Amino acid sequence: MMETAKFTSKPISLVPHTLQKLRPPSPTLPSAFRFTQISLLDQNSSPIPNNLLSLDQTKQIHAHILKTHFKPTYRFSLHPSTLTPSLSSQAQHNLLLTAYIRNNEPKSALNIYFYMRIVDAEVDNFAIPSILKACSKISMIQWGEEIHGFVLKNGLSSDVFVRNALILMYTECGSLASARLLFDTMGERDVVSWSTMIRSYSRNKLFHEGLEVIKDMHFSGVKPSEVAMVSMVNLFADLENVQLGKAMHAYVIRNSADEKMSVPLTSSLIDMYAKCGNMGYARIIFNGFSQKSIVSWTALIAGYIRSNNLQEGERLFVKMIEENTVPNGITMLSLIIACAFVGAVQLGKRLHAYILRNGPRMSLPLATALVDMYGKCGNLGSARALFDSMENKDVMTWTAMISAYAQARCVDHAFDLFVQMKDRKVIPNEVTMVSLLSLCAEAGALDMGKWIHAYMDKQGVEEDVILKTAMIDMYAKCGDIDGAHRLFREAMFRDICLWNAMMTGYGMHGCGSEALKLLAQMERLDIKPNDITFIGALHACSHSGLVAEGKRLYERMVHDFGLKPKVEHYGCMVDLLGRAGLLNEAYEIIKSMPMAPNVAVWGALLAACKLHKNPDLGELAARELLALEPQNCGYNVLMSNIYAVSNRWSDVAGMRKAMEDIGIEKEPGLSSIEVNGSVHDFTMGDMSHPQIKRISEMLAEMSKKLKDAGYMPNTSVVLQNIDEEEKETALAYHSEKLAMAFGLISTAPGTPIRVVKNLRICDDCHTATELLSKVYGRIFIVRDRKRFHHFKEGYCSCGGYW
């Protein structure tokens, strides 16, 4: 006779600190679930280890245990080497905890823990790591903190395994500060403790901190395990420094227990050299294998793809198959991810075709990676077709498609998909929200960004430091620097990325004084700024005309903080000096650089030459730029500007002909404005907008009011040898003026008008917008390619430094 029982595996929706209010989970199963009283032996009477228990088997056992009130009368055979006549109540609980965790049911595992607390069952040092792992899987740091308190009160904190599990829980939940505090206060650390901290810093891209832990581990005389060395090698791989990578390789050889390193460690070394751009060393290690595994093949092929040597990567893929090494799901996943990394859509398509013809089975992670690859390569049609063909989609699949739309700045498509995702009861994760916030940031869609922020508050989405950073970045890039600072001020935990997001925001808005105050605050709190911090601060000085302060800041970066200037810092200094008219000093900086100047450095000098009308030095900078990027039209346009200002129309014509000869065209100006949750794009002279008639009428009104206010069109910015009237007409239909006209007819009086422009705002539009802000009593906020301009009452926040 078949017995039935019921059991619910739904989590108890209560906060941990109210355990006294909890009730035991009902010992019932859904009516569709039936339980047969069987032992944990298969039909051939072979014992089933608990790590092989399926979810259904686990639920059956759980139902039976609840039914018998955890009395140790039921016989379990878990493993041939540990046959047990009966299990105690404590052992039964631990069995269920580990089985649920291994079946990826962390909430059910936490239910067991809550039940144990209610019935006052013993929670020992064997159960705690499983419970903490459950917290890690759902990023539930509040429950993890409560369990930490339980550990301290019950004298379990001296167990090194429990403390290691706590460190791992904190790092997985995004609280590296708590993990490090626990690590630093450990009386006893084993190699797992060190390995966990190294891996945590590596995964969070905190390479300097990871290196410090490696040094401390070495000086402490702790011999690294193989797992620890894999974590260390992965950290050096992310550093992408081949010299440090070689040193790590030597360290691994010295500390390996066996003469021949294991496959995971050797494969990690191959991956490290590939990420450092040294495929020669990667190939030597690979060739040293007597028996090449699928892991080593995968590491090498993915390395060639990431190095953009697609032909060799594909050749090795074919060779691997010829040598009877069949690629598995992990191999294909790694190669698809590598294709996404370099935008190799054609190779990605061929790998997709191979999967369809030959396998492996199209798993959900693999299909999601393909959607992501097509999205990152800009092939939205293929991404959406694959997405629509998938029957079972998880949150990562939805997020991959939303991210694809976000990368292509398809605002409406991304938000439509997000609404569909919510309608299907798919709960968005952190990556989903970051993708949407990043899209709002790039499009300047502040209203949508605020809606996302409100949605997260309403749904109780845990705002960890990554989400906080994305929100600060969104508010700053959408022109609301006060909103960004408010969020920054409210943040309970601030890592260096959060500080840098605020610093970069100040740089974009030209808030030089605020940036320097923020840097001083970091010093008072003993937070060490990194190279990105100084890039943001130097930009802020450059856009505020703080030349002396910028020079001092650069000196302090080198001498006080010991940071070696990168090419980006040199670019900031050239920009700082060039904007101030110190062109010769800026050029001397370039000549003193220990590395080759890049396009940003020469571009800053060329822009300064245009601003201060220095055609000779401008020509030098333009030649260097065209040698680096011959297809970039921007440099030709800037030189045309310089020639046009000097009325050298024959040189302007020569530049245009040179562009035509090599087949490049000037990038059209594009201005975007968000109105009522929709983003509207305008190009120069655009007549396609549904409301173009009203827009044209507003343009005419704007033109009349500007002239009444004393505005004279600056026709020198029109790079065509045409008469003045035609130039004035061309100026009136610049994309930003079209966007502003639409904003004036579409928004209520007093509402700030925000415009995002893909190019630098021209002199004429800048002057006109200053006057418009006074004439209409509106605040105009314009984000161009370089910075933000806040126009209010006839003045611009840039103060002429743009």
PDB file of N, CA, C and O in Angstrom, residues 428-476:
ATOM      1  N   PRO A 428      14.102  39.902 -11.262  1.00  0.00           N
ATOM      2  CA  PRO A 428      15.388  40.401 -11.781  1.00  0.00           C
ATOM      3  C   PRO A 428      16.479  40.307 -10.725  1.00  0.00           C
ATOM      4  O   PRO A 428      16.209  40.407  -9.525  1.00  0.00           O
ATOM      5  N   ASN A 429      17.702  40.115 -11.180  1.00  0.00           N
ATOM      6  CA  ASN A 429      18.823  40.066 -10.244  1.00  0.00           C
ATOM      7  C   ASN A 429      19.658  41.338 -10.359  1.00  0.00           C
ATOM      8  O   ASN A 429      19.305  42.276 -11.084  1.00  0.00           O
ATOM      9  N   GLU A 430      20.752  41.341  -9.675  1.00  0.00           N
ATOM     10  CA  GLU A 430      21.626  42.519  -9.654  1.00  0.00           C
ATOM     11  C   GLU A 430      22.113  42.889 -11.050  1.00  0.00           C
ATOM     12  O   GLU A 430      22.152  44.063 -11.415  1.00  0.00           O
ATOM     13  N   VAL A 431      22.459  41.867 -11.849  1.00  0.00           N
ATOM     14  CA  VAL A 431      22.982  42.137 -13.195  1.00  0.00           C
ATOM     15  C   VAL A 431      21.912  42.798 -14.065  1.00  0.00           C
ATOM     16  O   VAL A 431      22.205  43.710 -14.851  1.00  0.00           O
ATOM     17  N   THR A 432      20.664  42.348 -13.919  1.00  0.00           N
ATOM     18  CA  THR A 432      19.561  42.957 -14.671  1.00  0.00           C
ATOM     19  C   THR A 432      19.452  44.435 -14.344  1.00  0.00           C
ATOM     20  O   THR A 432      19.365  45.285 -15.241  1.00  0.00           O
ATOM     21  N   MET A 433      19.445  44.753 -13.074  1.00  0.00           N
ATOM     22  CA  MET A 433      19.271  46.134 -12.649  1.00  0.00           C
ATOM     23  C   MET A 433      20.455  46.999 -13.057  1.00  0.00           C
ATOM     24  O   MET A 433      20.285  48.148 -13.479  1.00  0.00           O
ATOM     25  N   VAL A 434      21.662  46.448 -12.967  1.00  0.00           N
ATOM     26  CA  VAL A 434      22.851  47.208 -13.378  1.00  0.00           C
ATOM     27  C   VAL A 434      22.808  47.494 -14.876  1.00  0.00           C
ATOM     28  O   VAL A 434      23.149  48.601 -15.323  1.00  0.00           O
ATOM     29  N   SER A 435      22.358  46.509 -15.679  1.00  0.00           N
ATOM     30  CA  SER A 435      22.245  46.713 -17.130  1.00  0.00           C
ATOM     31  C   SER A 435      21.268  47.837 -17.447  1.00  0.00           C
ATOM     32  O   SER A 435      21.544  48.701 -18.292  1.00  0.00           O
ATOM     33  N   LEU A 436      20.116  47.837 -16.768  1.00  0.00           N
ATOM     34  CA  LEU A 436      19.114  48.875 -17.011  1.00  0.00           C
ATOM     35  C   LEU A 436      19.602  50.244 -16.545  1.00  0.00           C
ATOM     36  O   LEU A 436      19.401  51.258 -17.227  1.00  0.00           O
ATOM     37  N   LEU A 437      20.263  50.274 -15.414  1.00  0.00           N
ATOM     38  CA  LEU A 437      20.794  51.548 -14.915  1.00  0.00           C
ATOM     39  C   LEU A 437      21.887  52.079 -15.838  1.00  0.00           C
ATOM     40  O   LEU A 437      21.960  53.290 -16.098  1.00  0.00           O
ATOM     41  N   SER A 438      22.720  51.176 -16.355  1.00  0.00           N
ATOM     42  CA  SER A 438      23.776  51.596 -17.289  1.00  0.00           C
ATOM     43  C   SER A 438      23.181  52.138 -18.576  1.00  0.00           C
ATOM     44  O   SER A 438      23.693  53.107 -19.155  1.00  0.00           O
ATOM     45  N   LEU A 439      22.092  51.510 -19.040  1.00  0.00           N
ATOM     46  CA  LEU A 439      21.407  51.999 -20.243  1.00  0.00           C
ATOM     47  C   LEU A 439      20.858  53.402 -20.000  1.00  0.00           C
ATOM     48  O   LEU A 439      21.009  54.293 -20.848  1.00  0.00           O
ATOM     49  N   CYS A 440      20.227  53.605 -18.856  1.00  0.00           N
ATOM     50  CA  CYS A 440      19.709  54.936 -18.522  1.00  0.00           C
ATOM     51  C   CYS A 440      20.844  55.951 -18.474  1.00  0.00           C
ATOM     52  O   CYS A 440      20.694  57.097 -18.921  1.00  0.00           O
ATOM     53  N   ALA A 441      21.983  55.528 -17.928  1.00  0.00           N
ATOM     54  CA  ALA A 441      23.132  56.426 -17.816  1.00  0.00           C
ATOM     55  C   ALA A 441      23.634  56.846 -19.191  1.00  0.00           C
ATOM     56  O   ALA A 441      23.880  58.026 -19.449  1.00  0.00           O
ATOM     57  N   GLU A 442      23.782  55.883 -20.094  1.00  0.00           N
ATOM     58  CA  GLU A 442      24.304  56.193 -21.423  1.00  0.00           C
ATOM     59  C   GLU A 442      23.329  57.025 -22.237  1.00  0.00           C
ATOM     60  O   GLU A 442      23.723  57.898 -23.005  1.00  0.00           O
ATOM     61  N   ALA A 443      22.030  56.752 -22.083  1.00  0.00           N
ATOM     62  CA  ALA A 443      21.015  57.478 -22.858  1.00  0.00           C
ATOM     63  C   ALA A 443      20.622  58.792 -22.204  1.00  0.00           C
ATOM     64  O   ALA A 443      19.914  59.602 -22.806  1.00  0.00           O
ATOM     65  N   GLY A 444      21.077  59.019 -20.972  1.00  0.00           N
ATOM     66  CA  GLY A 444      20.679  60.223 -20.260  1.00  0.00           C
ATOM     67  C   GLY A 444      19.216  60.209 -19.856  1.00  0.00           C
ATOM     68  O   GLY A 444      18.598  61.258 -19.706  1.00  0.00           O
ATOM     69  N   ALA A 445      18.661  59.003 -19.679  1.00  0.00           N
ATOM     70  CA  ALA A 445      17.232  58.851 -19.379  1.00  0.00           C
ATOM     71  C   ALA A 445      17.023  58.883 -17.867  1.00  0.00           C
ATOM     72  O   ALA A 445      16.890  57.840 -17.212  1.00  0.00           O
ATOM     73  N   LEU A 446      17.000  60.083 -17.296  1.00  0.00           N
ATOM     74  CA  LEU A 446      16.900  60.224 -15.846  1.00  0.00           C
ATOM     75  C   LEU A 446      15.565  59.724 -15.308  1.00  0.00           C
ATOM     76  O   LEU A 446      15.518  59.068 -14.264  1.00  0.00           O
ATOM     77  N   ASP A 447      14.462  60.017 -16.007  1.00  0.00           N
ATOM     78  CA  ASP A 447      13.147  59.576 -15.521  1.00  0.00           C
ATOM     79  C   ASP A 447      13.079  58.058 -15.436  1.00  0.00           C
ATOM     80  O   ASP A 447      12.557  57.500 -14.459  1.00  0.00           O
ATOM     81  N   MET A 448      13.610  57.375 -16.460  1.00  0.00           N
ATOM     82  CA  MET A 448      13.628  55.904 -16.419  1.00  0.00           C
ATOM     83  C   MET A 448      14.533  55.404 -15.302  1.00  0.00           C
ATOM     84  O   MET A 448      14.209  54.427 -14.615  1.00  0.00           O
ATOM     85  N   GLY A 449      15.664  56.074 -15.125  1.00  0.00           N
ATOM     86  CA  GLY A 449      16.573  55.684 -14.049  1.00  0.00           C
ATOM     87  C   GLY A 449      15.927  55.839 -12.689  1.00  0.00           C
ATOM     88  O   GLY A 449      16.080  54.985 -11.809  1.00  0.00           O
ATOM     89  N   LYS A 450      15.176  56.914 -12.501  1.00  0.00           N
ATOM     90  CA  LYS A 450      14.461  57.110 -11.234  1.00  0.00           C
ATOM     91  C   LYS A 450      13.386  56.050 -11.051  1.00  0.00           C
ATOM     92  O   LYS A 450      13.133  55.587  -9.925  1.00  0.00           O
ATOM     93  N   TRP A 451      12.750  55.654 -12.157  1.00  0.00           N
ATOM     94  CA  TRP A 451      11.721  54.602 -12.074  1.00  0.00           C
ATOM     95  C   TRP A 451      12.351  53.292 -11.621  1.00  0.00           C
ATOM     96  O   TRP A 451      11.800  52.581 -10.783  1.00  0.00           O
ATOM     97  N   ILE A 452      13.526  52.968 -12.185  1.00  0.00           N
ATOM     98  CA  ILE A 452      14.238  51.748 -11.777  1.00  0.00           C
ATOM     99  C   ILE A 452      14.601  51.824 -10.293  1.00  0.00           C
ATOM    100  O   ILE A 452      14.453  50.856  -9.535  1.00  0.00           O
ATOM    101  N   HIS A 453      15.071  52.978  -9.868  1.00  0.00           N
ATOM    102  CA  HIS A 453      15.418  53.178  -8.457  1.00  0.00           C
ATOM    103  C   HIS A 453      14.195  52.956  -7.569  1.00  0.00           C
ATOM    104  O   HIS A 453      14.259  52.255  -6.544  1.00  0.00           O
ATOM    105  N   ALA A 454      13.061  53.551  -7.961  1.00  0.00           N
ATOM    106  CA  ALA A 454      11.825  53.382  -7.182  1.00  0.00           C
ATOM    107  C   ALA A 454      11.367  51.929  -7.180  1.00  0.00           C
ATOM    108  O   ALA A 454      10.885  51.412  -6.152  1.00  0.00           O
ATOM    109  N   TYR A 455      11.531  51.253  -8.323  1.00  0.00           N
ATOM    110  CA  TYR A 455      11.147  49.838  -8.415  1.00  0.00           C
ATOM    111  C   TYR A 455      11.964  49.000  -7.425  1.00  0.00           C
ATOM    112  O   TYR A 455      11.417  48.138  -6.727  1.00  0.00           O
ATOM    113  N   MET A 456      13.251  49.259  -7.351  1.00  0.00           N
ATOM    114  CA  MET A 456      14.109  48.502  -6.439  1.00  0.00           C
ATOM    115  C   MET A 456      13.705  48.756  -4.992  1.00  0.00           C
ATOM    116  O   MET A 456      13.696  47.830  -4.170  1.00  0.00           O
ATOM    117  N   ASP A 457      13.374  50.007  -4.666  1.00  0.00           N
ATOM    118  CA  ASP A 457      12.925  50.313  -3.299  1.00  0.00           C
ATOM    119  C   ASP A 457      11.621  49.593  -2.977  1.00  0.00           C
ATOM    120  O   ASP A 457      11.458  49.017  -1.905  1.00  0.00           O
ATOM    121  N   LYS A 458      10.679  49.611  -3.940  1.00  0.00           N
ATOM    122  CA  LYS A 458       9.372  48.996  -3.715  1.00  0.00           C
ATOM    123  C   LYS A 458       9.481  47.490  -3.568  1.00  0.00           C
ATOM    124  O   LYS A 458       8.787  46.879  -2.740  1.00  0.00           O
ATOM    125  N   GLN A 459      10.338  46.869  -4.373  1.00  0.00           N
ATOM    126  CA  GLN A 459      10.477  45.415  -4.328  1.00  0.00           C
ATOM    127  C   GLN A 459      11.440  44.948  -3.241  1.00  0.00           C
ATOM    128  O   GLN A 459      11.636  43.747  -3.066  1.00  0.00           O
ATOM    129  N   GLY A 460      12.045  45.887  -2.561  1.00  0.00           N
ATOM    130  CA  GLY A 460      12.981  45.517  -1.501  1.00  0.00           C
ATOM    131  C   GLY A 460      14.252  44.900  -2.021  1.00  0.00           C
ATOM    132  O   GLY A 460      14.860  44.054  -1.340  1.00  0.00           O
ATOM    133  N   VAL A 461      14.681  45.307  -3.215  1.00  0.00           N
ATOM    134  CA  VAL A 461      15.918  44.773  -3.782  1.00  0.00           C
ATOM    135  C   VAL A 461      17.094  45.227  -2.923  1.00  0.00           C
ATOM    136  O   VAL A 461      17.221  46.419  -2.612  1.00  0.00           O
ATOM    137  N   GLU A 462      17.907  44.280  -2.532  1.00  0.00           N
ATOM    138  CA  GLU A 462      19.062  44.588  -1.700  1.00  0.00           C
ATOM    139  C   GLU A 462      20.054  45.423  -2.503  1.00  0.00           C
ATOM    140  O   GLU A 462      20.591  44.987  -3.513  1.00  0.00           O
ATOM    141  N   GLU A 463      20.278  46.653  -2.066  1.00  0.00           N
ATOM    142  CA  GLU A 463      21.173  47.557  -2.785  1.00  0.00           C
ATOM    143  C   GLU A 463      22.598  47.371  -2.264  1.00  0.00           C
ATOM    144  O   GLU A 463      23.040  48.071  -1.346  1.00  0.00           O
ATOM    145  N   ASP A 464      23.311  46.418  -2.852  1.00  0.00           N
ATOM    146  CA  ASP A 464      24.693  46.219  -2.447  1.00  0.00           C
ATOM    147  C   ASP A 464      25.561  47.297  -3.072  1.00  0.00           C
ATOM    148  O   ASP A 464      25.089  48.196  -3.772  1.00  0.00           O
ATOM    149  N   VAL A 465      26.857  47.203  -2.827  1.00  0.00           N
ATOM    150  CA  VAL A 465      27.759  48.270  -3.256  1.00  0.00           C
ATOM    151  C   VAL A 465      27.819  48.384  -4.784  1.00  0.00           C
ATOM    152  O   VAL A 465      27.990  49.480  -5.329  1.00  0.00           O
ATOM    153  N   ILE A 466      27.624  47.270  -5.497  1.00  0.00           N
ATOM    154  CA  ILE A 466      27.666  47.312  -6.962  1.00  0.00           C
ATOM    155  C   ILE A 466      26.463  48.079  -7.497  1.00  0.00           C
ATOM    156  O   ILE A 466      26.590  48.937  -8.383  1.00  0.00           O
ATOM    157  N   LEU A 467      25.277  47.777  -6.963  1.00  0.00           N
ATOM    158  CA  LEU A 467      24.078  48.489  -7.389  1.00  0.00           C
ATOM    159  C   LEU A 467      24.141  49.962  -6.993  1.00  0.00           C
ATOM    160  O   LEU A 467      23.731  50.842  -7.758  1.00  0.00           O
ATOM    161  N   LYS A 468      24.639  50.241  -5.794  1.00  0.00           N
ATOM    162  CA  LYS A 468      24.779  51.625  -5.358  1.00  0.00           C
ATOM    163  C   LYS A 468      25.697  52.392  -6.313  1.00  0.00           C
ATOM    164  O   LYS A 468      25.422  53.537  -6.684  1.00  0.00           O
ATOM    165  N   THR A 469      26.790  51.751  -6.704  1.00  0.00           N
ATOM    166  CA  THR A 469      27.735  52.386  -7.625  1.00  0.00           C
ATOM    167  C   THR A 469      27.074  52.669  -8.968  1.00  0.00           C
ATOM    168  O   THR A 469      27.249  53.752  -9.546  1.00  0.00           O
ATOM    169  N   ALA A 470      26.295  51.699  -9.465  1.00  0.00           N
ATOM    170  CA  ALA A 470      25.598  51.880 -10.741  1.00  0.00           C
ATOM    171  C   ALA A 470      24.585  53.018 -10.659  1.00  0.00           C
ATOM    172  O   ALA A 470      24.417  53.787 -11.622  1.00  0.00           O
ATOM    173  N   MET A 471      23.916  53.145  -9.509  1.00  0.00           N
ATOM    174  CA  MET A 471      22.933  54.222  -9.350  1.00  0.00           C
ATOM    175  C   MET A 471      23.602  55.590  -9.281  1.00  0.00           C
ATOM    176  O   MET A 471      23.126  56.559  -9.879  1.00  0.00           O
ATOM    177  N   ILE A 472      24.709  55.671  -8.563  1.00  0.00           N
ATOM    178  CA  ILE A 472      25.451  56.932  -8.501  1.00  0.00           C
ATOM    179  C   ILE A 472      25.925  57.334  -9.887  1.00  0.00           C
ATOM    180  O   ILE A 472      25.808  58.496 -10.299  1.00  0.00           O
ATOM    181  N   ASP A 473      26.449  56.354 -10.629  1.00  0.00           N
ATOM    182  CA  ASP A 473      26.910  56.608 -11.998  1.00  0.00           C
ATOM    183  C   ASP A 473      25.754  57.072 -12.880  1.00  0.00           C
ATOM    184  O   ASP A 473      25.908  58.001 -13.689  1.00  0.00           O
ATOM    185  N   MET A 474      24.570  56.451 -12.709  1.00  0.00           N
ATOM    186  CA  MET A 474      23.413  56.826 -13.520  1.00  0.00           C
ATOM    187  C   MET A 474      22.983  58.260 -13.237  1.00  0.00           C
ATOM    188  O   MET A 474      22.789  59.067 -14.158  1.00  0.00           O
ATOM    189  N   TYR A 475      22.846  58.598 -11.965  1.00  0.00           N
ATOM    190  CA  TYR A 475      22.425  59.957 -11.624  1.00  0.00           C
ATOM    191  C   TYR A 475      23.434  60.991 -12.122  1.00  0.00           C
ATOM    192  O   TYR A 475      23.054  62.048 -12.640  1.00  0.00           O
ATOM    193  N   ALA A 476      24.726  60.685 -11.979  1.00  0.00           N
ATOM    194  CA  ALA A 476      25.756  61.627 -12.420  1.00  0.00           C
ATOM    195  C   ALA A 476      25.717  61.809 -13.937  1.00  0.00           C
ATOM    196  O   ALA A 476      25.746  62.933 -14.445  1.00  0.00           O
TER     197      ALA A 476
END
